[in-house]
Coordinates of C-alpha atoms in Angstrom, one line a residue:
M1 CA -7.9 -6.8 -12.7
L2 CA -7.5 -4.1 -15.4
E3 CA -7.3 -5.2 -19.0
L4 CA -6.6 -3.1 -22.1
K5 CA -7.3 -5.1 -25.3
N6 CA -6.3 -4.2 -28.8
I7 CA -6.3 -0.5 -28.0
N8 CA -6.1 1.9 -30.9
K9 CA -5.7 5.7 -30.6
N10 CA -5.0 8.3 -33.3
Y11 CA -4.4 12.0 -32.7
N12 CA -5.4 14.7 -35.3
P13 CA -7.0 12.1 -37.7
G14 CA -7.5 13.3 -41.2
T15 CA -4.9 16.1 -40.9
V16 CA -1.2 16.4 -41.9
N17 CA -0.4 16.0 -38.2
E18 CA -2.2 12.7 -37.8
M19 CA -0.3 10.3 -35.5
C20 CA -1.1 6.8 -34.6
L21 CA 0.0 6.4 -30.9
F22 CA -1.5 3.0 -30.1
Q23 CA -2.2 0.2 -32.5
N24 CA -3.5 -3.1 -31.1
F25 CA -2.0 -2.2 -27.7
N26 CA -2.5 -4.8 -24.9
L27 CA -1.9 -4.7 -21.2
T28 CA -3.1 -6.7 -18.2
I29 CA -2.7 -5.6 -14.6
P30 CA -3.7 -8.2 -12.0
D31 CA -5.3 -7.2 -8.8
H32 CA -3.1 -5.5 -6.1
Q33 CA -0.2 -5.0 -8.5
F34 CA 1.8 -1.7 -8.2
V35 CA 3.1 -0.9 -11.7
S36 CA 5.8 1.8 -12.3
V37 CA 5.7 3.1 -15.8
V38 CA 8.7 4.9 -17.4
G39 CA 9.4 6.1 -20.9
S40 CA 10.5 9.1 -23.0
N41 CA 8.1 12.0 -23.7
G42 CA 5.6 11.0 -26.3
S43 CA 5.8 7.3 -25.5
G44 CA 2.2 7.1 -24.6
K45 CA 2.4 6.9 -20.7
T46 CA -0.1 9.7 -19.9
S47 CA -2.3 8.9 -22.9
M48 CA -2.6 5.4 -21.5
L49 CA -3.7 6.8 -18.1
N50 CA -6.2 9.1 -19.9
L51 CA -7.7 6.2 -21.8
I52 CA -8.1 4.2 -18.6
C53 CA -9.7 7.1 -16.7
G54 CA -12.0 8.0 -19.7
S55 CA -10.4 11.5 -20.1
I56 CA -10.0 10.8 -23.9
P57 CA -11.9 8.5 -26.1
L58 CA -10.7 5.3 -27.7
D59 CA -10.6 4.8 -31.5
G60 CA -10.8 1.0 -31.1
G61 CA -10.4 -1.8 -28.6
T62 CA -11.8 -2.6 -25.2
I63 CA -11.1 -1.7 -21.5
L64 CA -12.2 -4.1 -18.9
M65 CA -12.3 -3.4 -15.1
N66 CA -12.7 -6.6 -13.1
G67 CA -14.4 -8.2 -16.1
T68 CA -16.8 -5.3 -16.7
D69 CA -16.5 -3.5 -20.0
I70 CA -16.0 0.2 -19.2
T71 CA -14.9 1.3 -22.8
N72 CA -17.9 3.6 -23.2
M73 CA -18.4 4.5 -19.5
K74 CA -18.3 8.2 -18.6
E75 CA -15.3 9.5 -16.8
H76 CA -17.1 10.5 -13.6
K77 CA -18.6 7.0 -13.4
R78 CA -15.1 5.4 -13.7
H79 CA -13.9 7.6 -10.8
Q80 CA -16.2 5.8 -8.4
K81 CA -13.6 3.0 -8.6
I82 CA -10.5 5.0 -9.6
G83 CA -8.6 7.6 -7.7
R84 CA -6.2 9.8 -9.6
V85 CA -3.4 12.2 -8.6
F86 CA -2.0 14.6 -11.2
Q87 CA 1.5 16.2 -11.6
N88 CA 0.1 19.6 -10.7
P89 CA -0.8 19.8 -7.0
A90 CA -3.5 22.3 -7.8
M91 CA -5.5 19.8 -9.9
G92 CA -6.5 17.5 -7.0
T93 CA -7.9 20.1 -4.6
C94 CA -10.2 23.2 -4.6
P95 CA -8.0 26.2 -3.7
E96 CA -10.8 28.5 -2.7
M97 CA -12.3 26.0 -0.2
T98 CA -11.0 25.2 3.2
I99 CA -9.2 21.9 4.1
L100 CA -12.4 20.8 5.9
E101 CA -14.5 21.5 2.9
N102 CA -12.1 19.7 0.6
M103 CA -12.1 16.7 2.8
S104 CA -15.8 16.7 3.0
L105 CA -16.1 16.9 -0.7
A106 CA -13.8 14.0 -1.2
D107 CA -15.6 12.0 1.5
N108 CA -18.9 12.4 -0.4
K109 CA -17.6 11.4 -3.9
G110 CA -20.3 9.5 -5.7
K111 CA -23.0 10.3 -3.1
K112 CA -26.0 12.5 -3.5
F113 CA -25.7 15.8 -1.6
N114 CA -29.4 16.7 -1.9
L115 CA -30.2 19.8 0.2
S116 CA -28.2 18.9 3.3
R117 CA -25.0 20.6 4.5
G118 CA -22.0 20.1 2.4
T119 CA -19.7 19.6 5.4
N120 CA -20.6 16.8 7.8
R121 CA -19.6 18.1 11.2
E122 CA -19.7 14.6 12.7
R123 CA -16.8 13.6 10.4
I124 CA -14.4 16.3 11.6
D125 CA -12.6 14.1 14.1
Y126 CA -12.1 11.5 11.4
Y127 CA -10.7 14.1 9.0
R128 CA -8.3 15.3 11.7
E129 CA -7.2 11.7 12.3
L130 CA -6.4 11.2 8.6
L131 CA -4.6 14.5 8.3
Q132 CA -2.5 13.8 11.4
K133 CA -1.0 10.7 9.6
L134 CA 0.6 13.1 7.1
N135 CA 2.7 14.7 9.8
L136 CA 2.3 18.1 8.2
G137 CA 0.3 19.8 10.9
L138 CA -2.8 20.1 8.6
E139 CA -5.1 18.6 11.3
D140 CA -4.9 22.0 13.1
K141 CA -5.7 24.0 10.0
L142 CA -9.1 22.8 9.0
Q143 CA -10.4 26.3 8.3
T144 CA -7.4 27.3 6.2
K145 CA -8.0 27.7 2.5
V146 CA -6.1 25.0 0.5
G147 CA -4.8 27.6 -2.0
S148 CA -2.6 29.0 0.8
L149 CA -0.8 25.6 1.4
S150 CA 2.5 24.6 -0.1
G151 CA 2.7 22.4 -3.2
G152 CA 3.7 19.4 -1.1
Q153 CA 0.9 19.9 1.4
R154 CA -1.6 20.2 -1.4
Q155 CA -0.2 17.0 -3.1
A156 CA -0.4 15.1 0.2
M157 CA -4.0 16.2 0.5
A158 CA -4.8 15.2 -3.1
L159 CA -3.3 11.8 -2.5
L160 CA -5.3 11.4 0.7
M161 CA -8.5 12.7 -0.8
S162 CA -8.3 10.4 -3.9
T163 CA -8.2 7.4 -1.6
M164 CA -10.8 8.4 1.0
T165 CA -13.7 6.5 -0.6
P166 CA -13.5 2.8 -1.4
I167 CA -11.6 2.6 -4.7
E168 CA -9.9 -0.3 -6.4
F169 CA -7.4 1.5 -8.7
L170 CA -5.0 4.3 -8.0
I171 CA -3.6 6.3 -11.0
L172 CA -0.5 8.4 -10.3
D173 CA 0.5 10.7 -13.2
E174 CA 4.0 12.0 -12.3
H175 CA 2.6 13.0 -9.0
T176 CA 6.1 14.0 -7.5
A177 CA 7.5 15.8 -10.6
A178 CA 6.5 19.3 -9.5
L179 CA 7.9 18.9 -5.9
D180 CA 11.3 19.6 -4.3
P181 CA 13.3 16.4 -3.6
K182 CA 12.6 16.3 0.2
T183 CA 8.8 16.7 -0.4
A184 CA 8.9 14.2 -3.2
E185 CA 10.4 11.7 -0.8
L186 CA 7.6 12.3 1.7
I187 CA 4.9 11.9 -0.9
M188 CA 6.4 8.7 -2.2
C189 CA 6.6 7.2 1.3
L190 CA 3.0 8.2 1.9
T191 CA 2.0 6.7 -1.5
D192 CA 3.6 3.4 -0.6
Q193 CA 2.0 3.4 2.8
I194 CA -1.5 4.1 1.4
V195 CA -1.2 1.5 -1.4
K196 CA -0.2 -1.2 1.0
E197 CA -2.8 -0.3 3.7
K198 CA -5.6 -0.2 1.2
N199 CA -4.2 -3.0 -1.1
L200 CA -4.8 -0.9 -4.2
T201 CA -4.0 -1.8 -7.8
T202 CA -1.8 1.1 -8.8
I203 CA -0.2 2.5 -11.9
M204 CA 2.5 5.2 -11.4
V205 CA 3.9 7.1 -14.3
T206 CA 7.3 8.6 -13.3
H207 CA 10.4 10.1 -14.8
N208 CA 12.3 9.3 -11.6
L209 CA 14.1 6.1 -12.3
R210 CA 15.0 5.5 -8.7
Y211 CA 11.3 5.6 -7.7
A212 CA 10.5 3.3 -10.6
V213 CA 13.1 0.8 -9.3
E214 CA 12.4 1.1 -5.5
Y215 CA 8.6 1.2 -5.5
G216 CA 6.1 -1.3 -6.8
N217 CA 6.3 -4.9 -7.9
R218 CA 6.2 -4.4 -11.7
L219 CA 8.2 -2.1 -14.0
I220 CA 7.2 -1.2 -17.5
M221 CA 9.0 0.9 -20.1
M222 CA 7.0 2.4 -23.0
H223 CA 8.2 3.6 -26.4
Q224 CA 6.2 4.9 -29.3
G225 CA 3.0 3.4 -27.9
E226 CA 4.4 0.0 -27.2
I227 CA 5.7 -1.8 -24.1
V228 CA 9.4 -2.5 -24.7
Y229 CA 10.4 -3.7 -21.2
D230 CA 8.4 -5.5 -18.6
R231 CA 9.7 -6.9 -15.3
S232 CA 7.5 -8.3 -12.4
E233 CA 8.0 -9.6 -8.9
E234 CA 11.4 -11.3 -8.5
E235 CA 12.7 -10.1 -11.9
K236 CA 11.7 -6.6 -11.0
S237 CA 13.5 -6.8 -7.7
K238 CA 16.8 -7.4 -9.5
V239 CA 16.4 -4.4 -11.8
G240 CA 18.7 -1.4 -11.2
I241 CA 18.8 2.1 -12.5
N242 CA 21.6 1.3 -14.9
D243 CA 19.5 -1.5 -16.4
I244 CA 16.8 1.0 -17.3
L245 CA 19.4 3.6 -18.6
D246 CA 20.9 0.9 -20.8
K247 CA 17.5 0.2 -22.3
F248 CA 16.9 3.9 -22.9
N249 CA 20.3 4.2 -24.6
Q250 CA 19.6 1.1 -26.7
I251 CA 16.3 2.7 -27.9
S252 CA 18.0 6.0 -28.6
I253 CA 20.6 4.3 -30.8
E254 CA 18.0 2.4 -32.6
C255 CA 16.1 5.6 -33.3
G256 CA 19.3 7.2 -34.7
N257 CA 20.1 9.5 -31.8

C-alpha cells in the first residue's frame, strides 16, 4: 500500500513566483491497484510522481510504503522497490551501451558489482527470452547500441528493464506520449501484460483519455493539486471518455475559461 498523508509542496518559496501546489494532499493506493491519473497541465500529476519517487523534496507531510515511512529516504533507495518509466524513451536506457549491457545493468539494480564483470554471460539466454516477448526482434541484436534503436524499441526496453528486479510499485509518467499511435498501442499492451503478470501496484499518468478509461481499475483526475474525480473498480468500468471530457469542461467553466 502507498499512502500520501497531508502532503505540502511549494515552488519558488519566498519569491514573487511562489506557488503552493499541494496543501494537505492525501491519497491512498491499495496493493495491486492500477491507477490511471489524468488532469490538465500544472494540475500536479508529475509532481506527485516526483514526490513519491523522491526526485523532489516535500515541504510537509508523510509518505508511507507498506507502512514504512519513506519521507526522508533517498531516491536511489526508493528505486529498490519502485520502477519508473519516463515520457522520453532516452531516459530509461543508456544509449552508448549495448542492449546486453543495458539488460545486465538493470538486472543488477541494487546489487554490488565489486570487481566482477559488468555483464553476466550466464544470463544471456534469460535476456533473450525476455526480449523475445516484446516481438521486436531485439533478442537477435544484443550487441547493438541502444542509441540506434527506435523510440518505441527503447521505451519497450525501458519498461522491461524497470521491472526486471523484484519491485512492488511501477510509476509510468506519460510513457506513451512521445510515441506514434501504433507503437503507443504496443507499449500499452505490454504494460498491461507486465502489470498483471507481476501483480504490480501501478500509477500511470496519461493525457490519453482512452488509455485512462480502458486500462487499470481506478481513475483519478487532478486539478490544482487536488483530486476532483475518483472512480474505482465497478464504478470505473462504467466511466467513458465523454464522462471525463464533461468533467474537464466543468472545471474549465468554473475557472472562467
